[in-house]
Short mmCIF file of C-alpha atoms in Angstrom, two decimals:
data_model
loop_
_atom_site.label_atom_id
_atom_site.label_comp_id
_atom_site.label_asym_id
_atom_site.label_seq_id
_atom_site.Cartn_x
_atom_site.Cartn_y
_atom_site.Cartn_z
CA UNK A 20 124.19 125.03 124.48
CA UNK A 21 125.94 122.28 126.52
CA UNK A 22 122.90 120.43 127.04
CA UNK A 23 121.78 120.92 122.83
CA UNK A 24 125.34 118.80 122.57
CA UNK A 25 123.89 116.47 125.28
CA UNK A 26 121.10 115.33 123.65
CA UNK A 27 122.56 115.44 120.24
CA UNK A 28 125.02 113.14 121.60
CA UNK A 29 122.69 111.09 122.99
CA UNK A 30 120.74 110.80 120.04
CA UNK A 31 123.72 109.60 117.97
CA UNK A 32 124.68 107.05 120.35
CA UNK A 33 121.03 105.58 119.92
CA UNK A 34 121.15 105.52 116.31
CA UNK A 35 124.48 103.76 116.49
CA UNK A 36 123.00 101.02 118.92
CA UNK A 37 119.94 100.71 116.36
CA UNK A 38 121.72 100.22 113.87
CA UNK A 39 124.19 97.44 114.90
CA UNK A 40 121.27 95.34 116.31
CA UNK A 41 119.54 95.55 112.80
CA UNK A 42 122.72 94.22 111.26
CA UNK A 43 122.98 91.68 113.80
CA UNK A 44 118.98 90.59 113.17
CA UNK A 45 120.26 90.97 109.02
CA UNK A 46 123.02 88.91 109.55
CA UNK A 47 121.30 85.91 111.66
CA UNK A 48 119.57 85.60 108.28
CA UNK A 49 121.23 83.28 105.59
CA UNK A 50 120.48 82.41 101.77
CA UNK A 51 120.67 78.63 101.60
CA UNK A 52 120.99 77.24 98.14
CA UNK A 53 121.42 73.26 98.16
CA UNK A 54 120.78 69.97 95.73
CA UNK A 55 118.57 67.13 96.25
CA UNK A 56 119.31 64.04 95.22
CA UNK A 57 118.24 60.20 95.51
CA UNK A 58 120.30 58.29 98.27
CA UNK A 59 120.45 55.37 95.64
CA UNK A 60 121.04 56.44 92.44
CA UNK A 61 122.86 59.67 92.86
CA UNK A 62 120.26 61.52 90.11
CA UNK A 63 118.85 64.88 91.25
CA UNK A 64 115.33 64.87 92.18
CA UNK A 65 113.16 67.68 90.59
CA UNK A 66 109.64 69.26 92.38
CA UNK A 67 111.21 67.93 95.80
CA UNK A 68 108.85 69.81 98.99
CA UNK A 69 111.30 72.16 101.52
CA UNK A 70 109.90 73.90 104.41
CA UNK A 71 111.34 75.82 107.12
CA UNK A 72 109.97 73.96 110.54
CA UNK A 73 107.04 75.72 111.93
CA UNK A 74 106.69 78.33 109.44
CA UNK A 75 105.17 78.92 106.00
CA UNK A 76 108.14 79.77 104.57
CA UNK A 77 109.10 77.17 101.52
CA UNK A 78 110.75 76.45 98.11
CA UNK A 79 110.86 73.52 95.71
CA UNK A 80 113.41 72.16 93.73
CA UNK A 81 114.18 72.98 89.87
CA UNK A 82 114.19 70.16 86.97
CA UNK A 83 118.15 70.46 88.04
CA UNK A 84 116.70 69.24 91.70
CA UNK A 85 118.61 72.55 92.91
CA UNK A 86 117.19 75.28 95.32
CA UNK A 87 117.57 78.69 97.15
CA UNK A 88 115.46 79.51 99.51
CA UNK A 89 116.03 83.08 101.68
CA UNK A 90 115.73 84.61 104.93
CA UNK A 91 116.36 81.28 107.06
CA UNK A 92 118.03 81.41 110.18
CA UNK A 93 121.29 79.78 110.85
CA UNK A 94 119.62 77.89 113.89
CA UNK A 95 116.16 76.68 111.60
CA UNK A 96 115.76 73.26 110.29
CA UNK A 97 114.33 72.16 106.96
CA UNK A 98 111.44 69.62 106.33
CA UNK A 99 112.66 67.80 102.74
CA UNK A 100 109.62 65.67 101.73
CA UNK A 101 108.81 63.42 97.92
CA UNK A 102 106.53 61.40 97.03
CA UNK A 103 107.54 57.85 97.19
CA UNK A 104 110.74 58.79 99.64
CA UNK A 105 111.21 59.40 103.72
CA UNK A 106 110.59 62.68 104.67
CA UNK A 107 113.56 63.76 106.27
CA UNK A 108 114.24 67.31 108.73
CA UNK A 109 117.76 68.92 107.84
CA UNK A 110 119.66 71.73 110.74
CA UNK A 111 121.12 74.33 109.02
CA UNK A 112 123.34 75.06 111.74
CA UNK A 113 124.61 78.00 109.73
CA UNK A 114 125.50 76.34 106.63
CA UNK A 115 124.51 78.27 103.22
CA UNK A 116 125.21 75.23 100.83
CA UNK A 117 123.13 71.90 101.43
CA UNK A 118 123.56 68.77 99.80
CA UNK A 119 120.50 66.49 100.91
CA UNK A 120 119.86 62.43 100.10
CA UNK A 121 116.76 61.14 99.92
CA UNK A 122 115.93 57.30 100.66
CA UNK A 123 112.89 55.82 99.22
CA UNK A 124 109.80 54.99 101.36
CA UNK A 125 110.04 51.20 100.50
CA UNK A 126 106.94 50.13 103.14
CA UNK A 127 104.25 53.14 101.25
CA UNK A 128 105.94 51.47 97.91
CA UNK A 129 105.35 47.92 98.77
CA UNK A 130 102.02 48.64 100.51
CA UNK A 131 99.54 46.17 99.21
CA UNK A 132 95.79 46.94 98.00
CA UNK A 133 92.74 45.33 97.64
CA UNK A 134 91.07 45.82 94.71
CA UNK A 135 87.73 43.34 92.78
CA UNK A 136 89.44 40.67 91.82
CA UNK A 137 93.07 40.15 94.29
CA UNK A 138 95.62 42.32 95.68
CA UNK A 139 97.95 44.41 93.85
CA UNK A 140 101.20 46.73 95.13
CA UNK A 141 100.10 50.26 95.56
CA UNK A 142 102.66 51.78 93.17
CA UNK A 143 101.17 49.76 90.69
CA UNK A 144 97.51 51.55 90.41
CA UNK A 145 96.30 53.41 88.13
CA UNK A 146 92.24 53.66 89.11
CA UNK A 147 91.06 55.75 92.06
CA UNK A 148 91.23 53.18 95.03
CA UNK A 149 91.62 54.42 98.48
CA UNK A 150 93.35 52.65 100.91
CA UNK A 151 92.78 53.71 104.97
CA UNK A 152 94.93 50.69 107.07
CA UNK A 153 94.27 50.01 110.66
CA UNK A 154 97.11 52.34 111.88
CA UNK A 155 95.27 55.51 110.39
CA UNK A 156 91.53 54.85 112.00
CA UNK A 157 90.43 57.29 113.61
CA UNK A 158 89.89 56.24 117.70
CA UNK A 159 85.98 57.29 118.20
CA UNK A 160 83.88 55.80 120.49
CA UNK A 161 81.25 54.82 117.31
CA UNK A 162 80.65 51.46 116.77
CA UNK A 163 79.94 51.54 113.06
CA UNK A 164 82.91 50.64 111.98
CA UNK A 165 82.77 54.00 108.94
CA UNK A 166 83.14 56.29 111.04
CA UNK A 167 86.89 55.31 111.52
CA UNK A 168 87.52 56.72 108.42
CA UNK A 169 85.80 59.46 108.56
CA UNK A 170 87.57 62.44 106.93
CA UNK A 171 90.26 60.12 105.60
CA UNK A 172 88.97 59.30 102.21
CA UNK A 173 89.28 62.10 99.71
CA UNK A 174 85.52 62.02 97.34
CA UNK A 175 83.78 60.28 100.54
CA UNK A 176 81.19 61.75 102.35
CA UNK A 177 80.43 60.01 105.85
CA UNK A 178 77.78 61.47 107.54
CA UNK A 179 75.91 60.33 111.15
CA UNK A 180 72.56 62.40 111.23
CA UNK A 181 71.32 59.75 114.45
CA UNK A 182 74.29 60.06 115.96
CA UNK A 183 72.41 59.99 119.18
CA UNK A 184 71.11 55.95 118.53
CA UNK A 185 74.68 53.53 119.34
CA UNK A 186 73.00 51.28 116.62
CA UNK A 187 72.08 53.99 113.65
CA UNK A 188 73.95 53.35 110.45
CA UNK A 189 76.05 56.31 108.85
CA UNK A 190 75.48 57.55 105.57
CA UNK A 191 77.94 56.89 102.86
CA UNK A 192 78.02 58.91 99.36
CA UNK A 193 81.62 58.52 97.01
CA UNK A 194 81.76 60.83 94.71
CA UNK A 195 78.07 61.79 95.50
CA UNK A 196 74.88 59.93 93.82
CA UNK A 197 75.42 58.64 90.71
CA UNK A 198 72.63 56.02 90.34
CA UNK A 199 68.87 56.07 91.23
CA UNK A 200 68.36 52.62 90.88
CA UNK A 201 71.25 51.11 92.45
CA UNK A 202 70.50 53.05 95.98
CA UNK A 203 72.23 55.97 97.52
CA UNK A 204 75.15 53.77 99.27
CA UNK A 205 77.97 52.08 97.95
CA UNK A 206 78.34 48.14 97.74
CA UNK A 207 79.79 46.25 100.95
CA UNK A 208 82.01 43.89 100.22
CA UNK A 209 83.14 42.04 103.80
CA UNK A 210 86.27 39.37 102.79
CA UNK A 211 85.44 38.94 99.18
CA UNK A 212 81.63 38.55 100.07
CA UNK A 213 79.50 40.87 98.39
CA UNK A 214 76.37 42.47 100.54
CA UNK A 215 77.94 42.76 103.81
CA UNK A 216 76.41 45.18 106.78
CA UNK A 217 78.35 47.24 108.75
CA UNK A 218 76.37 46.98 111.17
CA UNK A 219 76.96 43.81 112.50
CA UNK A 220 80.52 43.57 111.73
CA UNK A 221 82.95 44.34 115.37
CA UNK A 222 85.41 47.53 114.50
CA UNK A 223 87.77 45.42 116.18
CA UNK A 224 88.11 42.81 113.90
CA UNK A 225 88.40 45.08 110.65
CA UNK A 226 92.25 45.09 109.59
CA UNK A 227 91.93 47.96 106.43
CA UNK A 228 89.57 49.56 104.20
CA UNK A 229 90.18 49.84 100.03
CA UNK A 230 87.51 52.08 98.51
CA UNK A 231 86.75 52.01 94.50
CA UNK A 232 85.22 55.37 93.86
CA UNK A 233 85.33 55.15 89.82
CA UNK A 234 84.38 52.68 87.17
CA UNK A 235 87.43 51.06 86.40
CA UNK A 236 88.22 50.06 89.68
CA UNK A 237 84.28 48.43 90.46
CA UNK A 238 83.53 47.29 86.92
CA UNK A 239 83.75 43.73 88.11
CA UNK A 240 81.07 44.47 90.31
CA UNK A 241 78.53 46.09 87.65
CA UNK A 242 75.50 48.08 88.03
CA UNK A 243 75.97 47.22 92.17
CA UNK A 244 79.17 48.73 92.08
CA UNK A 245 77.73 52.09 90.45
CA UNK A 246 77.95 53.92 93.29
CA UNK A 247 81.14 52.95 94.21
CA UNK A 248 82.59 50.03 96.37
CA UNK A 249 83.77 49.49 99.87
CA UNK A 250 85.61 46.24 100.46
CA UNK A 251 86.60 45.31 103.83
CA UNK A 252 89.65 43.14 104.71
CA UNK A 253 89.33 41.89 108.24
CA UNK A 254 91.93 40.47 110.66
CA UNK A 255 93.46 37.32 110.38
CA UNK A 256 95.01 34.95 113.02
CA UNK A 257 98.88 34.85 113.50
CA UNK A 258 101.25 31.46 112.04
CA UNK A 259 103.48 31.45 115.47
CA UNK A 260 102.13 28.36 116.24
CA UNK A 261 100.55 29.78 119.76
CA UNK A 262 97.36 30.68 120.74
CA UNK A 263 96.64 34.56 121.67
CA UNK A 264 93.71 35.95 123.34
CA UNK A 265 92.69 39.76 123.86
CA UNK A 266 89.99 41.39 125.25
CA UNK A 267 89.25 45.13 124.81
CA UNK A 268 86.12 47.48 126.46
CA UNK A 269 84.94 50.47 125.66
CA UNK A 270 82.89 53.18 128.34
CA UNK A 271 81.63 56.20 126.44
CA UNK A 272 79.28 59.04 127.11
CA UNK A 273 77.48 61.13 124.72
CA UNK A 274 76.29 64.68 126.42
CA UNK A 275 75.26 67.85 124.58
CA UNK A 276 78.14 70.21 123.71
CA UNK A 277 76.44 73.28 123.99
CA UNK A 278 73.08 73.90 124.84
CA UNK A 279 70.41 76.24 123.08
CA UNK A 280 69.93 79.51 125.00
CA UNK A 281 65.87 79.89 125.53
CA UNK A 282 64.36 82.44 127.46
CA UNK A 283 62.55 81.49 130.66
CA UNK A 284 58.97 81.49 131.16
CA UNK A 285 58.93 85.29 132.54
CA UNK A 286 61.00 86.09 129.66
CA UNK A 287 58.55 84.73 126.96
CA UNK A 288 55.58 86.42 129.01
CA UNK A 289 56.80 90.01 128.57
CA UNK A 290 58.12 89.45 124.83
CA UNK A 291 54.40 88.23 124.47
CA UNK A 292 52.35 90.48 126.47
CA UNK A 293 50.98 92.71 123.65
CA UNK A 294 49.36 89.58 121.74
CA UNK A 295 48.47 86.88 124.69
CA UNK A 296 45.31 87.05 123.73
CA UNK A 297 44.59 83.02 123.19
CA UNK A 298 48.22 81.83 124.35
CA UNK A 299 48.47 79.24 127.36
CA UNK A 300 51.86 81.46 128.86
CA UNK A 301 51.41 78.88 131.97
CA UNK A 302 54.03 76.98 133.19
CA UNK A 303 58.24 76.87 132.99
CA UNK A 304 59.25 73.58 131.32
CA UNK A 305 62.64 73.17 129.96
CA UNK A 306 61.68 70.90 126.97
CA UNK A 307 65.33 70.70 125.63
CA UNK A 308 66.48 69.19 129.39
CA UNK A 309 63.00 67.09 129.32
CA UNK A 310 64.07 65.29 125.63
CA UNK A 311 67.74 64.91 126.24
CA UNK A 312 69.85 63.24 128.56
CA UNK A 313 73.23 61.77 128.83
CA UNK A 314 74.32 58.55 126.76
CA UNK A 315 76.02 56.14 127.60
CA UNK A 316 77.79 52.89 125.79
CA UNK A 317 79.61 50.25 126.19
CA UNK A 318 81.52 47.33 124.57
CA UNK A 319 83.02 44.38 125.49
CA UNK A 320 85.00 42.13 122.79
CA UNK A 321 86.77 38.85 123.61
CA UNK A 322 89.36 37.25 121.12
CA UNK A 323 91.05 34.18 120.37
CA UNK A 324 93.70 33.99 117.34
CA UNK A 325 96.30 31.53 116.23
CA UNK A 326 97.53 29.53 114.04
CA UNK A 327 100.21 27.70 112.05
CA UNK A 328 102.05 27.38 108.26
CA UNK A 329 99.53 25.67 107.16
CA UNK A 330 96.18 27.24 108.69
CA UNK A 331 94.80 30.33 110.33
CA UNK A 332 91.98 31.60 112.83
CA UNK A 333 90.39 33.98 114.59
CA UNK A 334 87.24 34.25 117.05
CA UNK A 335 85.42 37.16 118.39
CA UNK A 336 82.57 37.44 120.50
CA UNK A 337 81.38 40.88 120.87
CA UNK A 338 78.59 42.41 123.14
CA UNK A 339 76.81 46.03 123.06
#
């Protein structure tokens, strides 16, 4: 009987141990409710982004710009993110009631675009025009300058199907192939010239990329612009009034990421031994390792920039 009491007692004291860690683990949990609003005008901002850090766990704001947003720990910190405004990360630090201010992104407001016929400010478009800038290239070891922006472009399809010649050109499609006649690729346009090949333009020496992928934005262009446009803005020399020289070189290696597996001669031989009859099973050539081999590239590119308030330039020499 004693030891019935034992283990009743036992089992109690586990259930009341249990129990206060579960309300401990319910309690670390918080219901956050909050209002965003814009740092500048005071006016609540509706469809505003909020994420817990490193989770999947998320709200948005109402048409109020108010939220709630459950289950967050007291120690979590939210990602607040708009279009048009710095995204900003906010501790909790226990707090159920937020109040968050949002500043606006003036340098993604004021960013400037290329488009046919001059520049304009990016708010101010309303055609499909891509713009990739020199801090988002990719870094490859490519020297067609496309395949910097590879994967950037939403509608743009870069492929590289002789990726194994340094001098083969990538494919470009936007939007896929609309005209026949026009070609397959859009139209180059290198500093307001039309025509331009990538080819023999330096990646170095490329300062953004704008690309037109519907007909409003390459009408100017007409029936060459059909398949869409790429124009290229390359870099310019700085007015300081000094002179500024850079050089930058490039080692890169191009080996095979995985090879095939292929049975051996011996292999082949038995899997063939019913029907040889005719077959020359002679021999144990690896014809994979005899067509491939390591590549290797290089390049070397010189530069001298300057200039003043009045004037501008900018040399490159470049060698494969």
């Amino acid at each position: 009987m004693r030891r019935k009491f034992r283990k009743l007692g036992f089992l109690l004291c586990l259930l009341f141990v249990l129990g206060g860690l579960a309300q401990t683990a319910w309690a670390q949990q918080l219901s956050v409710k909050g209002v965003v609003t814009d740092a500048a005008t005071q006016e609540t901002l509706p469809g505003v982004n909020i994420q817990v850090k490193s989770t999947t766990k998320g709200c948005i704001t109402d048409l109020d710009g108010q939220f709630v947003l459950e289950g967050v720990g007291k120690n979590d910190v939210l990602i607040v993110s708009y279009i048009g405004y710095k995204t900003v990360e906010v501790p909790v630090n226990g707090r159920t009631e937020l109040k968050i201010a949002l500043g606006e992104d003036t340098e993604m407001l004021a960013e400037v675009v290329v488009i046919g016929y001059g520049t304009m400010d990016k708010k101010e478009l309303t055609s499909a025009i891509s713009h990739v800038s020199q801090k988002d290239f990719l870094a490859v070891s490519s020297i067609d300058p496309t395949m910097m922006i590879q994967g950037k472009v939403p509608g743009v399809s870069i492929t590289n199907t002789g990726a194994g010649d340094p001098n083969n050109q990538a494919s470009i499609q936007i939007r896929g192939v609309s005209s026949r006649a026009a070609g397959l690729g859009p139209l180059i346009v290198i500093d307001g010239v039309p025509g331009g090949n990538l080819t023999n333009l330096n990646p170095n020496d490329i300062a953004s990329f704008d690309i037109l992928k519907d007909g409003a934005a390459s009408a100017i262009y007409g029936t060459r612009g059909s398949n869409g446009v790429i124009l290229i803005t390359t870099k310019k020399g700085s007015k300081d009034g000094s002179i500024h020289t850079s050089y930058t070189g490039t080692f890169s290696f191009d080996v095979m990421k995985k090879e095939l597996d292929m049975l051996t001669a011996q292999e082949y031989r038995d899997l063939r031994s019913d029907s040889s009859v005719g077959y020359d099973l002679g021999g144990n050539d690896d014809w994979l390792d005899a067509v491939s081999q390591t590549g290797f590239s290089m390049q070397h590119t010189l530069t001298l920039s300057g200039g003043n308030d009045r004037t501008s330039y900018r040399v490159s020499a470049d060698y494969r």
